[in-house]
PDB file of C-alpha atoms in Angstrom:
ATOM      1  CA  MET A   1      66.077 155.318 -35.314  1.00  0.00           C
ATOM      2  CA  ALA A   2      64.717 154.495 -38.772  1.00  0.00           C
ATOM      3  CA  ARG A   3      61.410 152.683 -38.322  1.00  0.00           C
ATOM      4  CA  ILE A   4      59.210 150.598 -40.630  1.00  0.00           C
ATOM      5  CA  GLY A   5      55.476 150.319 -40.134  1.00  0.00           C
ATOM      6  CA  VAL A   6      52.465 148.854 -41.852  1.00  0.00           C
ATOM      7  CA  MET A   7      48.934 150.158 -42.334  1.00  0.00           C
ATOM      8  CA  LEU A   8      45.810 148.389 -41.178  1.00  0.00           C
ATOM      9  CA  PRO A   9      43.600 148.613 -44.304  1.00  0.00           C
ATOM     10  CA  ARG A  10      40.397 150.554 -43.764  1.00  0.00           C
ATOM     11  CA  ASP A  11      38.231 147.870 -45.372  1.00  0.00           C
ATOM     12  CA  LEU A  12      39.749 144.801 -43.728  1.00  0.00           C
ATOM     13  CA  PRO A  13      36.824 142.737 -42.384  1.00  0.00           C
ATOM     14  CA  ALA A  14      36.267 143.436 -38.708  1.00  0.00           C
ATOM     15  CA  ASP A  15      36.806 139.819 -37.706  1.00  0.00           C
ATOM     16  CA  ARG A  16      40.355 139.977 -39.121  1.00  0.00           C
ATOM     17  CA  VAL A  17      41.474 143.282 -37.610  1.00  0.00           C
ATOM     18  CA  LEU A  18      42.940 141.977 -34.355  1.00  0.00           C
ATOM     19  CA  ALA A  19      44.573 139.007 -36.065  1.00  0.00           C
ATOM     20  CA  TYR A  20      46.191 141.447 -38.505  1.00  0.00           C
ATOM     21  CA  ALA A  21      47.501 143.605 -35.648  1.00  0.00           C
ATOM     22  CA  ARG A  22      48.928 140.643 -33.764  1.00  0.00           C
ATOM     23  CA  ARG A  23      50.543 139.275 -36.921  1.00  0.00           C
ATOM     24  CA  ALA A  24      52.148 142.636 -37.705  1.00  0.00           C
ATOM     25  CA  GLU A  25      53.656 142.711 -34.225  1.00  0.00           C
ATOM     26  CA  GLU A  26      54.778 139.080 -34.432  1.00  0.00           C
ATOM     27  CA  LEU A  27      56.553 139.740 -37.733  1.00  0.00           C
ATOM     28  CA  GLY A  28      58.531 142.622 -36.247  1.00  0.00           C
ATOM     29  CA  PHE A  29      57.000 145.799 -37.652  1.00  0.00           C
ATOM     30  CA  ASP A  30      57.761 148.822 -35.479  1.00  0.00           C
ATOM     31  CA  GLU A  31      54.424 150.553 -36.007  1.00  0.00           C
ATOM     32  CA  LEU A  32      50.843 149.837 -37.044  1.00  0.00           C
ATOM     33  CA  TRP A  33      48.820 152.716 -38.459  1.00  0.00           C
ATOM     34  CA  VAL A  34      45.030 152.845 -38.451  1.00  0.00           C
ATOM     35  CA  VAL A  35      43.046 155.195 -40.682  1.00  0.00           C
ATOM     36  CA  GLU A  36      39.816 157.108 -40.158  1.00  0.00           C
ATOM     37  CA  ASP A  37      38.108 157.430 -43.537  1.00  0.00           C
ATOM     38  CA  LEU A  38      34.484 158.530 -43.613  1.00  0.00           C
ATOM     39  CA  GLY A  39      32.138 155.559 -43.823  1.00  0.00           C
ATOM     40  CA  PHE A  40      34.647 152.977 -42.581  1.00  0.00           C
ATOM     41  CA  ARG A  41      35.950 152.739 -38.973  1.00  0.00           C
ATOM     42  CA  GLY A  42      36.787 155.276 -36.281  1.00  0.00           C
ATOM     43  CA  GLY A  43      40.440 155.933 -35.581  1.00  0.00           C
ATOM     44  CA  VAL A  44      40.287 156.099 -31.781  1.00  0.00           C
ATOM     45  CA  ALA A  45      38.195 152.925 -31.498  1.00  0.00           C
ATOM     46  CA  GLN A  46      40.548 151.002 -33.777  1.00  0.00           C
ATOM     47  CA  ALA A  47      43.624 152.246 -31.939  1.00  0.00           C
ATOM     48  CA  GLY A  48      42.228 151.213 -28.576  1.00  0.00           C
ATOM     49  CA  ALA A  49      41.329 147.737 -29.800  1.00  0.00           C
ATOM     50  CA  VAL A  50      44.683 146.978 -31.432  1.00  0.00           C
ATOM     51  CA  LEU A  51      46.664 148.444 -28.539  1.00  0.00           C
ATOM     52  CA  ALA A  52      44.808 146.121 -26.182  1.00  0.00           C
ATOM     53  CA  ALA A  53      45.364 143.135 -28.482  1.00  0.00           C
ATOM     54  CA  THR A  54      49.136 143.657 -28.775  1.00  0.00           C
ATOM     55  CA  GLU A  55      52.048 144.208 -26.400  1.00  0.00           C
ATOM     56  CA  ARG A  56      54.867 146.113 -28.100  1.00  0.00           C
ATOM     57  CA  ILE A  57      53.963 147.662 -31.409  1.00  0.00           C
ATOM     58  CA  VAL A  58      53.423 151.427 -31.562  1.00  0.00           C
ATOM     59  CA  VAL A  59      49.999 152.373 -32.917  1.00  0.00           C
ATOM     60  CA  GLY A  60      49.492 155.509 -34.975  1.00  0.00           C
ATOM     61  CA  ILE A  61      46.183 157.155 -35.825  1.00  0.00           C
ATOM     62  CA  GLY A  62      46.415 158.661 -39.261  1.00  0.00           C
ATOM     63  CA  ILE A  63      44.459 160.860 -39.191  1.00  0.00           C
ATOM     64  CA  LEU A  64      41.741 162.436 -37.033  1.00  0.00           C
ATOM     65  CA  PRO A  65      40.093 165.306 -38.973  1.00  0.00           C
ATOM     66  CA  ALA A  66      40.241 168.474 -36.893  1.00  0.00           C
ATOM     67  CA  GLY A  67      36.715 169.503 -37.843  1.00  0.00           C
ATOM     68  CA  ALA A  68      35.115 166.248 -36.709  1.00  0.00           C
ATOM     69  CA  ARG A  69      35.609 166.532 -32.927  1.00  0.00           C
ATOM     70  CA  ASN A  70      35.631 169.006 -30.109  1.00  0.00           C
ATOM     71  CA  ALA A  71      39.280 169.554 -29.163  1.00  0.00           C
ATOM     72  CA  ALA A  72      38.766 168.870 -25.451  1.00  0.00           C
ATOM     73  CA  PHE A  73      37.002 165.578 -26.022  1.00  0.00           C
ATOM     74  CA  ALA A  74      39.581 164.555 -28.642  1.00  0.00           C
ATOM     75  CA  ALA A  75      42.342 165.268 -26.134  1.00  0.00           C
ATOM     76  CA  MET A  76      40.513 163.197 -23.495  1.00  0.00           C
ATOM     77  CA  GLU A  77      40.303 160.221 -25.858  1.00  0.00           C
ATOM     78  CA  LEU A  78      43.981 160.453 -26.763  1.00  0.00           C
ATOM     79  CA  ALA A  79      45.020 160.962 -23.143  1.00  0.00           C
ATOM     80  CA  THR A  80      43.072 157.861 -22.132  1.00  0.00           C
ATOM     81  CA  LEU A  81      44.905 155.729 -24.696  1.00  0.00           C
ATOM     82  CA  ALA A  82      48.233 157.227 -23.631  1.00  0.00           C
ATOM     83  CA  GLN A  83      47.469 156.494 -19.972  1.00  0.00           C
ATOM     84  CA  LEU A  84      46.493 152.886 -20.662  1.00  0.00           C
ATOM     85  CA  PHE A  85      49.295 152.187 -23.161  1.00  0.00           C
ATOM     86  CA  PRO A  86      52.164 154.569 -22.319  1.00  0.00           C
ATOM     87  CA  GLY A  87      54.699 155.167 -25.042  1.00  0.00           C
ATOM     88  CA  ARG A  88      52.753 153.242 -27.699  1.00  0.00           C
ATOM     89  CA  LEU A  89      50.595 155.932 -29.326  1.00  0.00           C
ATOM     90  CA  ILE A  90      51.183 158.494 -32.064  1.00  0.00           C
ATOM     91  CA  ALA A  91      48.254 160.820 -32.757  1.00  0.00           C
ATOM     92  CA  GLY A  92      47.774 162.149 -36.270  1.00  0.00           C
ATOM     93  CA  ILE A  93      45.564 165.162 -36.945  1.00  0.00           C
ATOM     94  CA  GLY A  94      44.681 166.679 -40.315  1.00  0.00           C
ATOM     95  CA  HIS A  95      42.150 168.591 -42.377  1.00  0.00           C
ATOM     96  CA  GLY A  96      40.265 165.526 -43.599  1.00  0.00           C
ATOM     97  CA  MET A  97      39.308 165.195 -47.257  1.00  0.00           C
ATOM     98  CA  PRO A  98      37.352 168.348 -48.200  1.00  0.00           C
ATOM     99  CA  ALA A  99      34.476 166.444 -49.831  1.00  0.00           C
ATOM    100  CA  TRP A 100      34.010 164.290 -46.731  1.00  0.00           C
ATOM    101  CA  MET A 101      34.072 167.247 -44.385  1.00  0.00           C
ATOM    102  CA  ARG A 102      31.594 169.192 -46.517  1.00  0.00           C
ATOM    103  CA  SER A 103      29.263 166.201 -46.629  1.00  0.00           C
ATOM    104  CA  VAL A 104      28.946 166.254 -42.817  1.00  0.00           C
ATOM    105  CA  GLY A 105      28.874 170.038 -42.481  1.00  0.00           C
ATOM    106  CA  ALA A 106      32.306 170.251 -40.889  1.00  0.00           C
ATOM    107  CA  HIS A 107      34.439 171.981 -43.549  1.00  0.00           C
ATOM    108  CA  PRO A 108      35.584 175.341 -42.137  1.00  0.00           C
ATOM    109  CA  ALA A 109      36.025 178.582 -44.023  1.00  0.00           C
ATOM    110  CA  SER A 110      39.687 178.552 -42.976  1.00  0.00           C
ATOM    111  CA  PRO A 111      41.023 174.997 -42.679  1.00  0.00           C
ATOM    112  CA  LEU A 112      44.504 176.204 -41.717  1.00  0.00           C
ATOM    113  CA  THR A 113      43.170 178.316 -38.852  1.00  0.00           C
ATOM    114  CA  LEU A 114      41.117 175.411 -37.520  1.00  0.00           C
ATOM    115  CA  LEU A 115      44.049 172.995 -37.810  1.00  0.00           C
ATOM    116  CA  ARG A 116      46.387 175.350 -35.967  1.00  0.00           C
ATOM    117  CA  GLU A 117      43.917 176.101 -33.158  1.00  0.00           C
ATOM    118  CA  PHE A 118      42.863 172.465 -32.770  1.00  0.00           C
ATOM    119  CA  THR A 119      46.435 171.164 -32.650  1.00  0.00           C
ATOM    120  CA  VAL A 120      47.593 173.778 -30.127  1.00  0.00           C
ATOM    121  CA  ALA A 121      44.581 173.056 -27.924  1.00  0.00           C
ATOM    122  CA  VAL A 122      44.971 169.268 -28.022  1.00  0.00           C
ATOM    123  CA  ARG A 123      48.690 169.360 -27.277  1.00  0.00           C
ATOM    124  CA  THR A 124      48.176 171.854 -24.456  1.00  0.00           C
ATOM    125  CA  LEU A 125      45.496 169.702 -22.854  1.00  0.00           C
ATOM    126  CA  LEU A 126      47.568 166.518 -23.263  1.00  0.00           C
ATOM    127  CA  ARG A 127      50.327 168.189 -21.220  1.00  0.00           C
ATOM    128  CA  GLY A 128      47.843 168.692 -18.375  1.00  0.00           C
ATOM    129  CA  GLU A 129      47.809 172.458 -18.854  1.00  0.00           C
ATOM    130  CA  PRO A 130      44.646 174.603 -18.989  1.00  0.00           C
ATOM    131  CA  GLY A 131      43.201 175.037 -22.472  1.00  0.00           C
ATOM    132  CA  PRO A 132      44.481 178.084 -24.385  1.00  0.00           C
ATOM    133  CA  PRO A 133      42.479 181.244 -25.034  1.00  0.00           C
ATOM    134  CA  ALA A 134      39.503 180.840 -27.350  1.00  0.00           C
ATOM    135  CA  GLY A 135      40.159 181.233 -31.053  1.00  0.00           C
ATOM    136  CA  ARG A 136      38.026 181.496 -34.141  1.00  0.00           C
ATOM    137  CA  TYR A 137      36.977 177.821 -34.051  1.00  0.00           C
ATOM    138  CA  VAL A 138      38.314 176.207 -30.867  1.00  0.00           C
ATOM    139  CA  ARG A 139      36.999 177.225 -27.440  1.00  0.00           C
ATOM    140  CA  VAL A 140      38.472 175.163 -24.600  1.00  0.00           C
ATOM    141  CA  GLU A 141      39.878 177.983 -22.480  1.00  0.00           C
ATOM    142  CA  GLY A 142      40.576 176.822 -18.927  1.00  0.00           C
ATOM    143  CA  VAL A 143      39.615 173.174 -19.533  1.00  0.00           C
ATOM    144  CA  THR A 144      42.003 170.640 -17.983  1.00  0.00           C
ATOM    145  CA  ILE A 145      42.535 166.896 -18.143  1.00  0.00           C
ATOM    146  CA  GLU A 146      42.824 165.760 -14.553  1.00  0.00           C
ATOM    147  CA  GLN A 147      45.010 162.727 -15.208  1.00  0.00           C
ATOM    148  CA  PRO A 148      47.753 163.823 -17.615  1.00  0.00           C
ATOM    149  CA  SER A 149      49.847 161.039 -19.067  1.00  0.00           C
ATOM    150  CA  LEU A 150      53.092 160.501 -20.889  1.00  0.00           C
ATOM    151  CA  VAL A 151      52.290 162.878 -23.742  1.00  0.00           C
ATOM    152  CA  PRO A 152      52.012 161.091 -27.091  1.00  0.00           C
ATOM    153  CA  PRO A 153      53.548 162.684 -30.171  1.00  0.00           C
ATOM    154  CA  VAL A 154      51.041 164.670 -32.225  1.00  0.00           C
ATOM    155  CA  VAL A 155      51.808 164.853 -35.946  1.00  0.00           C
ATOM    156  CA  LEU A 156      49.885 166.561 -38.722  1.00  0.00           C
ATOM    157  CA  GLY A 157      48.753 164.597 -41.764  1.00  0.00           C
ATOM    158  CA  VAL A 158      48.806 167.288 -44.444  1.00  0.00           C
ATOM    159  CA  ARG A 159      49.947 167.723 -48.049  1.00  0.00           C
ATOM    160  CA  GLY A 160      50.684 171.250 -49.205  1.00  0.00           C
ATOM    161  CA  PRO A 161      53.469 173.692 -48.257  1.00  0.00           C
ATOM    162  CA  LYS A 162      51.314 176.013 -46.116  1.00  0.00           C
ATOM    163  CA  SER A 163      49.928 173.144 -44.050  1.00  0.00           C
ATOM    164  CA  ILE A 164      53.381 171.571 -43.736  1.00  0.00           C
ATOM    165  CA  ALA A 165      54.669 174.912 -42.428  1.00  0.00           C
ATOM    166  CA  VAL A 166      51.934 174.854 -39.764  1.00  0.00           C
ATOM    167  CA  ALA A 167      53.020 171.330 -38.811  1.00  0.00           C
ATOM    168  CA  GLY A 168      56.527 172.634 -38.269  1.00  0.00           C
ATOM    169  CA  GLU A 169      55.224 175.376 -35.982  1.00  0.00           C
ATOM    170  CA  VAL A 170      52.667 173.635 -33.763  1.00  0.00           C
ATOM    171  CA  SER A 171      53.188 169.837 -33.837  1.00  0.00           C
ATOM    172  CA  ASP A 172      55.751 167.125 -33.249  1.00  0.00           C
ATOM    173  CA  GLY A 173      56.051 166.295 -36.926  1.00  0.00           C
ATOM    174  CA  LEU A 174      54.401 165.286 -40.118  1.00  0.00           C
ATOM    175  CA  LEU A 175      52.517 162.421 -41.710  1.00  0.00           C
ATOM    176  CA  LEU A 176      52.797 162.329 -45.505  1.00  0.00           C
ATOM    177  CA  ALA A 177      50.192 160.258 -47.313  1.00  0.00           C
ATOM    178  CA  GLU A 178      51.040 158.164 -50.335  1.00  0.00           C
ATOM    179  CA  PRO A 179      52.845 158.616 -52.638  1.00  0.00           C
ATOM    180  CA  ALA A 180      55.790 159.921 -50.646  1.00  0.00           C
ATOM    181  CA  ALA A 181      58.788 159.715 -52.962  1.00  0.00           C
ATOM    182  CA  PRO A 182      62.150 160.951 -51.621  1.00  0.00           C
ATOM    183  CA  PRO A 183      62.019 164.398 -53.322  1.00  0.00           C
ATOM    184  CA  TYR A 184      58.630 165.098 -51.736  1.00  0.00           C
ATOM    185  CA  ILE A 185      59.912 163.974 -48.334  1.00  0.00           C
ATOM    186  CA  ALA A 186      63.041 166.121 -48.606  1.00  0.00           C
ATOM    187  CA  GLY A 187      61.021 169.198 -49.533  1.00  0.00           C
ATOM    188  CA  ALA A 188      58.711 168.684 -46.575  1.00  0.00           C
ATOM    189  CA  VAL A 189      61.565 168.105 -44.126  1.00  0.00           C
ATOM    190  CA  ALA A 190      63.112 171.419 -45.155  1.00  0.00           C
ATOM    191  CA  ARG A 191      60.040 173.196 -43.725  1.00  0.00           C
ATOM    192  CA  LEU A 192      60.223 171.458 -40.337  1.00  0.00           C
ATOM    193  CA  THR A 193      62.301 172.026 -37.240  1.00  0.00           C
ATOM    194  CA  ALA A 194      65.178 169.715 -36.383  1.00  0.00           C
ATOM    195  CA  GLY A 195      64.117 166.521 -34.674  1.00  0.00           C
ATOM    196  CA  ALA A 196      60.582 166.455 -36.044  1.00  0.00           C
ATOM    197  CA  GLN A 197      59.049 163.062 -36.764  1.00  0.00           C
ATOM    198  CA  VAL A 198      58.248 162.384 -40.413  1.00  0.00           C
ATOM    199  CA  ILE A 199      56.008 159.411 -41.156  1.00  0.00           C
ATOM    200  CA  THR A 200      55.421 158.447 -44.777  1.00  0.00           C
ATOM    201  CA  TYR A 201      52.882 156.159 -46.434  1.00  0.00           C
ATOM    202  CA  ASP A 202      53.396 154.265 -49.692  1.00  0.00           C
ATOM    203  CA  VAL A 203      51.461 151.441 -51.326  1.00  0.00           C
ATOM    204  CA  ALA A 204      53.486 148.261 -51.165  1.00  0.00           C
ATOM    205  CA  VAL A 205      53.853 144.819 -52.717  1.00  0.00           C
ATOM    206  CA  VAL A 206      56.838 142.508 -52.203  1.00  0.00           C
ATOM    207  CA  ALA A 207      57.293 139.547 -54.531  1.00  0.00           C
ATOM    208  CA  ASP A 208      60.065 137.322 -55.855  1.00  0.00           C
ATOM    209  CA  ASP A 209      59.742 139.045 -59.228  1.00  0.00           C
ATOM    210  CA  GLY A 210      59.906 142.833 -59.281  1.00  0.00           C
ATOM    211  CA  ALA A 211      57.804 143.315 -62.402  1.00  0.00           C
ATOM    212  CA  THR A 212      55.052 141.154 -60.913  1.00  0.00           C
ATOM    213  CA  ALA A 213      55.087 143.235 -57.732  1.00  0.00           C
ATOM    214  CA  ARG A 214      54.785 146.472 -59.687  1.00  0.00           C
ATOM    215  CA  ASP A 215      51.859 145.118 -61.688  1.00  0.00           C
ATOM    216  CA  LEU A 216      50.115 144.133 -58.447  1.00  0.00           C
ATOM    217  CA  VAL A 217      50.669 147.565 -56.887  1.00  0.00           C
ATOM    218  CA  ARG A 218      49.137 149.558 -59.770  1.00  0.00           C
ATOM    219  CA  PRO A 219      45.546 149.475 -58.441  1.00  0.00           C
ATOM    220  CA  GLY A 220      46.864 151.277 -55.364  1.00  0.00           C
ATOM    221  CA  LEU A 221      47.946 154.194 -57.572  1.00  0.00           C
ATOM    222  CA  VAL A 222      44.619 154.929 -59.281  1.00  0.00           C
ATOM    223  CA  TRP A 223      43.983 158.175 -57.401  1.00  0.00           C
ATOM    224  CA  ILE A 224      47.380 159.848 -57.583  1.00  0.00           C
ATOM    225  CA  GLY A 225      46.665 161.643 -60.860  1.00  0.00           C
ATOM    226  CA  GLU A 226      43.778 163.603 -59.320  1.00  0.00           C
ATOM    227  CA  PRO A 227      44.222 167.271 -58.302  1.00  0.00           C
ATOM    228  CA  ASP A 228      44.425 166.674 -54.534  1.00  0.00           C
ATOM    229  CA  TRP A 229      47.617 164.672 -55.040  1.00  0.00           C
ATOM    230  CA  ALA A 230      49.464 167.371 -57.012  1.00  0.00           C
ATOM    231  CA  PRO A 231      51.698 168.443 -54.066  1.00  0.00           C
ATOM    232  CA  HIS A 232      53.076 164.891 -53.815  1.00  0.00           C
ATOM    233  CA  LEU A 233      54.102 164.883 -57.457  1.00  0.00           C
ATOM    234  CA  ALA A 234      55.335 168.439 -58.018  1.00  0.00           C
ATOM    235  CA  PRO A 235      58.948 167.748 -56.900  1.00  0.00           C
ATOM    236  CA  LEU A 236      59.333 164.763 -59.258  1.00  0.00           C
ATOM    237  CA  PRO A 237      61.171 165.193 -62.577  1.00  0.00           C
ATOM    238  CA  PHE A 238      58.322 163.494 -64.460  1.00  0.00           C
ATOM    239  CA  ALA A 239      55.475 165.468 -62.794  1.00  0.00           C
ATOM    240  CA  ASP A 240      54.389 167.236 -66.006  1.00  0.00           C
ATOM    241  CA  ASP A 241      54.484 164.013 -67.990  1.00  0.00           C
ATOM    242  CA  LEU A 242      52.439 162.243 -65.339  1.00  0.00           C
ATOM    243  CA  ALA A 243      49.817 165.006 -65.379  1.00  0.00           C
ATOM    244  CA  ARG A 244      49.614 164.732 -69.159  1.00  0.00           C
ATOM    245  CA  HIS A 245      49.294 160.958 -68.898  1.00  0.00           C
ATOM    246  CA  ARG A 246      46.314 161.389 -66.552  1.00  0.00           C
ATOM    247  CA  ARG A 247      44.622 163.918 -68.865  1.00  0.00           C
ATOM    248  CA  GLU A 248      44.941 161.537 -71.786  1.00  0.00           C
ATOM    249  CA  ALA A 249      43.836 158.410 -69.907  1.00  0.00           C
ATOM    250  CA  PRO A 250      40.119 157.558 -70.238  1.00  0.00           C
ATOM    251  CA  SER A 251      39.822 156.613 -66.550  1.00  0.00           C
ATOM    252  CA  ARG A 252      41.762 156.448 -63.289  1.00  0.00           C
ATOM    253  CA  GLU A 253      42.094 152.706 -63.720  1.00  0.00           C
ATOM    254  CA  ALA A 254      43.518 153.054 -67.232  1.00  0.00           C
ATOM    255  CA  PHE A 255      45.892 155.728 -65.966  1.00  0.00           C
ATOM    256  CA  ALA A 256      47.314 153.422 -63.277  1.00  0.00           C
ATOM    257  CA  ALA A 257      47.447 150.374 -65.537  1.00  0.00           C
ATOM    258  CA  THR A 258      49.592 152.188 -68.104  1.00  0.00           C
ATOM    259  CA  LEU A 259      52.015 154.052 -65.837  1.00  0.00           C
ATOM    260  CA  PRO A 260      55.610 153.438 -66.985  1.00  0.00           C
ATOM    261  CA  ASP A 261      57.440 150.935 -64.824  1.00  0.00           C
ATOM    262  CA  ALA A 262      60.059 153.542 -63.890  1.00  0.00           C
ATOM    263  CA  TRP A 263      57.354 155.794 -62.448  1.00  0.00           C
ATOM    264  CA  VAL A 264      55.806 152.952 -60.468  1.00  0.00           C
ATOM    265  CA  ARG A 265      59.222 152.299 -58.929  1.00  0.00           C
ATOM    266  CA  GLU A 266      59.330 155.902 -57.661  1.00  0.00           C
ATOM    267  CA  LEU A 267      55.710 156.099 -56.523  1.00  0.00           C
ATOM    268  CA  SER A 268      55.437 152.885 -54.510  1.00  0.00           C
ATOM    269  CA  LEU A 269      57.282 150.319 -52.431  1.00  0.00           C
ATOM    270  CA  ALA A 270      56.982 147.534 -54.963  1.00  0.00           C
ATOM    271  CA  GLY A 271      59.561 144.992 -56.078  1.00  0.00           C
ATOM    272  CA  THR A 272      61.738 142.219 -54.756  1.00  0.00           C
ATOM    273  CA  PRO A 273      62.756 142.328 -51.077  1.00  0.00           C
ATOM    274  CA  ASP A 274      66.105 143.887 -51.984  1.00  0.00           C
ATOM    275  CA  GLU A 275      64.468 146.473 -54.269  1.00  0.00           C
ATOM    276  CA  VAL A 276      61.969 147.498 -51.608  1.00  0.00           C
ATOM    277  CA  ARG A 277      64.665 147.676 -48.925  1.00  0.00           C
ATOM    278  CA  ALA A 278      66.498 150.132 -51.171  1.00  0.00           C
ATOM    279  CA  GLN A 279      63.322 152.180 -51.703  1.00  0.00           C
ATOM    280  CA  ILE A 280      62.712 152.326 -47.961  1.00  0.00           C
ATOM    281  CA  ALA A 281      66.332 153.297 -47.321  1.00  0.00           C
ATOM    282  CA  ALA A 282      66.005 156.141 -49.832  1.00  0.00           C
ATOM    283  CA  ARG A 283      62.981 157.479 -47.959  1.00  0.00           C
ATOM    284  CA  HIS A 284      64.815 157.291 -44.650  1.00  0.00           C
ATOM    285  CA  ALA A 285      67.778 159.062 -46.230  1.00  0.00           C
ATOM    286  CA  ALA A 286      65.464 161.835 -47.445  1.00  0.00           C
ATOM    287  CA  GLY A 287      64.351 162.455 -43.863  1.00  0.00           C
ATOM    288  CA  ALA A 288      61.565 159.997 -43.071  1.00  0.00           C
ATOM    289  CA  THR A 289      61.781 158.681 -39.524  1.00  0.00           C
ATOM    290  CA  SER A 290      59.145 156.023 -40.215  1.00  0.00           C
ATOM    291  CA  VAL A 291      58.179 154.438 -43.540  1.00  0.00           C
ATOM    292  CA  VAL A 292      54.741 152.827 -43.497  1.00  0.00           C
ATOM    293  CA  MET A 293      53.867 150.122 -46.018  1.00  0.00           C
ATOM    294  CA  VAL A 294      50.268 150.209 -47.295  1.00  0.00           C
ATOM    295  CA  PRO A 295      49.354 146.680 -48.461  1.00  0.00           C
ATOM    296  CA  ALA A 296      48.082 146.727 -52.041  1.00  0.00           C
ATOM    297  CA  GLU A 297      47.287 143.032 -52.516  1.00  0.00           C
ATOM    298  CA  PRO A 298      43.694 141.733 -52.308  1.00  0.00           C
ATOM    299  CA  ASP A 299      44.420 139.781 -49.089  1.00  0.00           C
ATOM    300  CA  PRO A 300      46.416 142.097 -46.788  1.00  0.00           C
ATOM    301  CA  LEU A 301      46.729 139.547 -43.984  1.00  0.00           C
ATOM    302  CA  ALA A 302      48.264 136.978 -46.330  1.00  0.00           C
ATOM    303  CA  ALA A 303      50.578 139.678 -47.722  1.00  0.00           C
ATOM    304  CA  LEU A 304      52.044 140.623 -44.330  1.00  0.00           C
ATOM    305  CA  PRO A 305      54.791 137.947 -44.283  1.00  0.00           C
ATOM    306  CA  ARG A 306      55.917 138.997 -47.768  1.00  0.00           C
ATOM    307  CA  LEU A 307      56.065 142.662 -46.726  1.00  0.00           C
ATOM    308  CA  ALA A 308      58.000 141.667 -43.600  1.00  0.00           C
ATOM    309  CA  GLN A 309      60.825 140.270 -45.731  1.00  0.00           C
ATOM    310  CA  VAL A 310      62.213 143.829 -45.856  1.00  0.00           C
ATOM    311  CA  LEU A 311      62.642 143.988 -42.067  1.00  0.00           C
ATOM    312  CA  GLY A 312      65.814 143.282 -40.188  1.00  0.00           C
TER     313      GLY A 312
END
């Protein structure tokens, strides 16, 4: 089933978080994704709060950095949510942004090794099985969770081809951060096993006028010209031109403000309701099982009804 979700913005004031979650459910979104960015809010705490405040909507955590938690205690937290809210949780795990992980002393010498070991351990424990043999980073051998639950899907939020290959080997699927244009999705899907979940993020604005929507979405694209985002852009026919545009722009903000309209169409979910429906359909056709809209307007709660025009 092709699903459509929405992100809970990391900087939404705390007193609006539960209202946002309830409104997203009321409007008919299939999923609500919370983020764990250093200095904002914890992913597990947010997920627990919004699961308790809603009744139907599936809640995804995108993502928990592998280096930030002991694997056994991470599995306990996820198992608890899965026990309390069966069938409503998707757990995302990833490397975390390198600068953030270095700043807290948690960036490993081999991020891929840590990610693989952590994911295998968490999924093993969630199944109620004893922890696997100790590895280079993860040591939970023989640990068990005494009350196993309906096991939630565990997906990896990663970018590059090597990490995506690991996702195909040890997880239930993949979470692709924004921008996730169809060529990038298709390339990632080719590295996964059949039946894997593929969740994609893209900044989104829906308006009566498409050009207005694309102007409003531009601030959400300020970072995509930086080196960490190169894997997202490499499959696009204008990747070299976009890189040149970033080199020549005096700032990230100037880069985003002067992106050609045709590029903005490919790199976001921005336009009229019909235009955005078509963009979402193209992502589903490329292999995404869930397309998550990342609100780009200054007031995300007010924007939710406009984003929901694409549902149905």
